[in-house]
Amino acid sequence: MIKFFRKIRKNLLSEGKTGKYLKYAVGEIVLVVIGILIALSINNWNENNKLESRRQDYYLQLLDDLKKDKEDSKQTIEKFDNYLKELEEYTNKFYTDELTPIQIYDKIIKLPVLSTRLTFNSSTIESLQNSGDIGIVPSKIRNRLLDLKRQQNLIIISAEYTDTGKNGIIQNLNPLLGSTTLPNRIANQPKLKEFFNIDENLKELILVYEGVHRWKSISEQNTKEKLENMIKEIEIIVGLIKGELNK
């Protein structure tokens, strides 16, 4: 093709047709420029397609992470509700029944002491940040995702802080009880039962357990409210992402 154009230019020069030569040369330049612009346009189109494909993949991953966070949070809230219900039933016994110290102790040790560990699925958000691809996500979604991550971190920090305080109270049980299973293990051991005389510590044991559950109930009620707010935010973000996918 280049040889063909070159031959035409030589013929025009050899024939002395300078005017036509100049017009042809300009036309050839225009054709080259148009060719370059077409090539750039195709390249941009390909790059935009790759970018959009990567963005769509991120959207699907985000939807999967957010779905898991929502489901896990609902399960955690259900655990909190069950615990708070058990605690309320225990508390109401004081208003309906005439209880002895041992009856109180037997009931309070059945309440769950361990806290639920909180985790969130932030791998896709972190991948977007670490790769620099966070910029390909529209600001209306990007800002909410970053706020959600901060919100989740604060929930974890708050829960860990209160759990540390609760565990500090639990440590007071060690010199009084040794282990929660000890009373059952020595139930049929008269000499050991007399030796340890755990019944003498019932007052302190009950007070420590009361403190533990007071701390735990406040913590879980607070965390529950934060998780409920987080779920609402997740639902908004999911709606925004689905809106982008449907465009």
PDB file of N, CA, C and O in Angstrom, residues 10 30 36 48 54-55 82 87 95 97-98 100 108 117 124 127 129-130 137 142 159 189 197 204 229 235 238 247:
ATOM      1  N   LYS A  10       5.376   9.950  -7.171  1.00  0.00           N
ATOM      2  CA  LYS A  10       6.463  10.088  -8.147  1.00  0.00           C
ATOM      3  C   LYS A  10       5.921  10.432  -9.530  1.00  0.00           C
ATOM      4  O   LYS A  10       6.483  11.267 -10.252  1.00  0.00           O
ATOM      5  N   VAL A  30      -4.179  13.322   5.775  1.00  0.00           N
ATOM      6  CA  VAL A  30      -5.497  13.242   6.418  1.00  0.00           C
ATOM      7  C   VAL A  30      -5.906  11.787   6.632  1.00  0.00           C
ATOM      8  O   VAL A  30      -6.420  11.411   7.696  1.00  0.00           O
ATOM      9  N   ILE A  36      -4.994   6.819  12.421  1.00  0.00           N
ATOM     10  CA  ILE A  36      -4.480   6.850  13.797  1.00  0.00           C
ATOM     11  C   ILE A  36      -5.611   7.054  14.786  1.00  0.00           C
ATOM     12  O   ILE A  36      -5.676   6.397  15.826  1.00  0.00           O
ATOM     13  N   ASN A  48     -11.710   0.565  27.773  1.00  0.00           N
ATOM     14  CA  ASN A  48     -12.937   0.845  28.524  1.00  0.00           C
ATOM     15  C   ASN A  48     -13.719  -0.427  28.809  1.00  0.00           C
ATOM     16  O   ASN A  48     -14.309  -0.592  29.887  1.00  0.00           O
ATOM     17  N   ARG A  54     -13.747  -5.251  34.751  1.00  0.00           N
ATOM     18  CA  ARG A  54     -13.132  -5.334  36.073  1.00  0.00           C
ATOM     19  C   ARG A  54     -14.044  -4.733  37.133  1.00  0.00           C
ATOM     20  O   ARG A  54     -14.184  -5.264  38.231  1.00  0.00           O
ATOM     21  N   ARG A  55     -14.696  -3.616  36.767  1.00  0.00           N
ATOM     22  CA  ARG A  55     -15.620  -2.968  37.706  1.00  0.00           C
ATOM     23  C   ARG A  55     -16.806  -3.884  38.011  1.00  0.00           C
ATOM     24  O   ARG A  55     -17.222  -4.002  39.168  1.00  0.00           O
ATOM     25  N   ASN A  82     -31.273 -13.979  72.048  1.00  0.00           N
ATOM     26  CA  ASN A  82     -31.500 -15.191  72.846  1.00  0.00           C
ATOM     27  C   ASN A  82     -30.875 -15.053  74.228  1.00  0.00           C
ATOM     28  O   ASN A  82     -31.472 -15.441  75.236  1.00  0.00           O
ATOM     29  N   LEU A  87     -31.360 -13.889  80.057  1.00  0.00           N
ATOM     30  CA  LEU A  87     -31.001 -13.033  81.191  1.00  0.00           C
ATOM     31  C   LEU A  87     -32.250 -12.412  81.815  1.00  0.00           C
ATOM     32  O   LEU A  87     -32.375 -12.328  83.042  1.00  0.00           O
ATOM     33  N   TYR A  95     -38.639 -11.661  90.988  1.00  0.00           N
ATOM     34  CA  TYR A  95     -39.914 -10.988  91.254  1.00  0.00           C
ATOM     35  C   TYR A  95     -41.079 -11.963  91.382  1.00  0.00           C
ATOM     36  O   TYR A  95     -42.178 -11.573  91.793  1.00  0.00           O
ATOM     37  N   ASP A  97     -40.457 -15.680  92.285  1.00  0.00           N
ATOM     38  CA  ASP A  97     -40.163 -16.834  93.136  1.00  0.00           C
ATOM     39  C   ASP A  97     -39.379 -16.416  94.386  1.00  0.00           C
ATOM     40  O   ASP A  97     -38.694 -15.392  94.382  1.00  0.00           O
ATOM     41  N   GLU A  98     -39.502 -17.246  95.414  1.00  0.00           N
ATOM     42  CA  GLU A  98     -38.669 -17.037  96.599  1.00  0.00           C
ATOM     43  C   GLU A  98     -37.441 -17.929  96.451  1.00  0.00           C
ATOM     44  O   GLU A  98     -37.525 -19.152  96.527  1.00  0.00           O
ATOM     45  N   THR A 100     -33.376 -19.276  96.997  1.00  0.00           N
ATOM     46  CA  THR A 100     -32.274 -19.464  97.946  1.00  0.00           C
ATOM     47  C   THR A 100     -30.974 -19.134  97.202  1.00  0.00           C
ATOM     48  O   THR A 100     -30.939 -19.131  95.956  1.00  0.00           O
ATOM     49  N   ILE A 108     -27.788 -18.816  87.493  1.00  0.00           N
ATOM     50  CA  ILE A 108     -26.931 -17.834  86.842  1.00  0.00           C
ATOM     51  C   ILE A 108     -25.744 -18.479  86.119  1.00  0.00           C
ATOM     52  O   ILE A 108     -25.253 -17.951  85.108  1.00  0.00           O
ATOM     53  N   ARG A 117     -17.596 -13.628  68.789  1.00  0.00           N
ATOM     54  CA  ARG A 117     -16.515 -12.921  68.105  1.00  0.00           C
ATOM     55  C   ARG A 117     -17.054 -12.308  66.814  1.00  0.00           C
ATOM     56  O   ARG A 117     -17.724 -12.971  66.022  1.00  0.00           O
ATOM     57  N   THR A 124     -12.710  -7.509  49.671  1.00  0.00           N
ATOM     58  CA  THR A 124     -12.862  -6.834  48.381  1.00  0.00           C
ATOM     59  C   THR A 124     -12.592  -5.336  48.515  1.00  0.00           C
ATOM     60  O   THR A 124     -11.929  -4.739  47.648  1.00  0.00           O
ATOM     61  N   SER A 127      -8.936  -4.961  48.775  1.00  0.00           N
ATOM     62  CA  SER A 127      -8.324  -5.205  47.468  1.00  0.00           C
ATOM     63  C   SER A 127      -8.455  -3.970  46.575  1.00  0.00           C
ATOM     64  O   SER A 127      -7.509  -3.601  45.869  1.00  0.00           O
ATOM     65  N   GLN A 129      -8.669  -0.891  47.607  1.00  0.00           N
ATOM     66  CA  GLN A 129      -7.782   0.141  48.147  1.00  0.00           C
ATOM     67  C   GLN A 129      -6.320  -0.157  47.816  1.00  0.00           C
ATOM     68  O   GLN A 129      -5.588   0.722  47.364  1.00  0.00           O
ATOM     69  N   ASN A 130      -5.903  -1.399  48.038  1.00  0.00           N
ATOM     70  CA  ASN A 130      -4.501  -1.767  47.843  1.00  0.00           C
ATOM     71  C   ASN A 130      -4.081  -1.721  46.377  1.00  0.00           C
ATOM     72  O   ASN A 130      -2.924  -1.409  46.064  1.00  0.00           O
ATOM     73  N   VAL A 137     -14.679   2.921  41.117  1.00  0.00           N
ATOM     74  CA  VAL A 137     -16.018   2.811  41.697  1.00  0.00           C
ATOM     75  C   VAL A 137     -16.597   4.219  41.850  1.00  0.00           C
ATOM     76  O   VAL A 137     -15.916   5.113  42.359  1.00  0.00           O
ATOM     77  N   ARG A 142     -18.317   4.462  46.470  1.00  0.00           N
ATOM     78  CA  ARG A 142     -16.992   4.406  47.098  1.00  0.00           C
ATOM     79  C   ARG A 142     -17.007   4.996  48.509  1.00  0.00           C
ATOM     80  O   ARG A 142     -16.494   4.384  49.454  1.00  0.00           O
ATOM     81  N   ALA A 159     -16.539  -3.798  70.716  1.00  0.00           N
ATOM     82  CA  ALA A 159     -16.894  -5.121  71.265  1.00  0.00           C
ATOM     83  C   ALA A 159     -15.701  -5.734  71.993  1.00  0.00           C
ATOM     84  O   ALA A 159     -15.860  -6.329  73.062  1.00  0.00           O
ATOM     85  N   GLN A 189     -18.287 -36.126  96.228  1.00  0.00           N
ATOM     86  CA  GLN A 189     -17.042 -36.284  96.984  1.00  0.00           C
ATOM     87  C   GLN A 189     -17.173 -35.507  98.301  1.00  0.00           C
ATOM     88  O   GLN A 189     -16.755 -34.361  98.404  1.00  0.00           O
ATOM     89  N   ASN A 197     -15.454 -26.200 100.337  1.00  0.00           N
ATOM     90  CA  ASN A 197     -16.510 -25.391 100.948  1.00  0.00           C
ATOM     91  C   ASN A 197     -16.940 -24.236 100.039  1.00  0.00           C
ATOM     92  O   ASN A 197     -16.971 -23.069 100.430  1.00  0.00           O
ATOM     93  N   GLU A 204     -20.045 -14.207  96.989  1.00  0.00           N
ATOM     94  CA  GLU A 204     -19.086 -13.584  96.088  1.00  0.00           C
ATOM     95  C   GLU A 204     -19.245 -14.092  94.658  1.00  0.00           C
ATOM     96  O   GLU A 204     -19.162 -13.319  93.695  1.00  0.00           O
ATOM     97  N   ASN A 229     -27.867  -0.832  62.560  1.00  0.00           N
ATOM     98  CA  ASN A 229     -27.590   0.346  61.729  1.00  0.00           C
ATOM     99  C   ASN A 229     -26.701  -0.025  60.544  1.00  0.00           C
ATOM    100  O   ASN A 229     -26.879   0.489  59.436  1.00  0.00           O
ATOM    101  N   GLU A 235     -27.806  -2.423  53.073  1.00  0.00           N
ATOM    102  CA  GLU A 235     -28.940  -2.492  52.143  1.00  0.00           C
ATOM    103  C   GLU A 235     -28.930  -1.320  51.162  1.00  0.00           C
ATOM    104  O   GLU A 235     -29.258  -1.477  49.982  1.00  0.00           O
ATOM    105  N   VAL A 238     -26.032  -2.020  48.659  1.00  0.00           N
ATOM    106  CA  VAL A 238     -26.441  -3.083  47.739  1.00  0.00           C
ATOM    107  C   VAL A 238     -27.360  -2.532  46.659  1.00  0.00           C
ATOM    108  O   VAL A 238     -27.225  -2.852  45.471  1.00  0.00           O
ATOM    109  N   LYS A 247     -27.438  -0.841  34.623  1.00  0.00           N
ATOM    110  CA  LYS A 247     -27.343   0.218  33.610  1.00  0.00           C
ATOM    111  C   LYS A 247     -26.994  -0.372  32.239  1.00  0.00           C
ATOM    112  O   LYS A 247     -26.273  -1.355  32.130  1.00  0.00           O
TER     113      LYS A 247
END
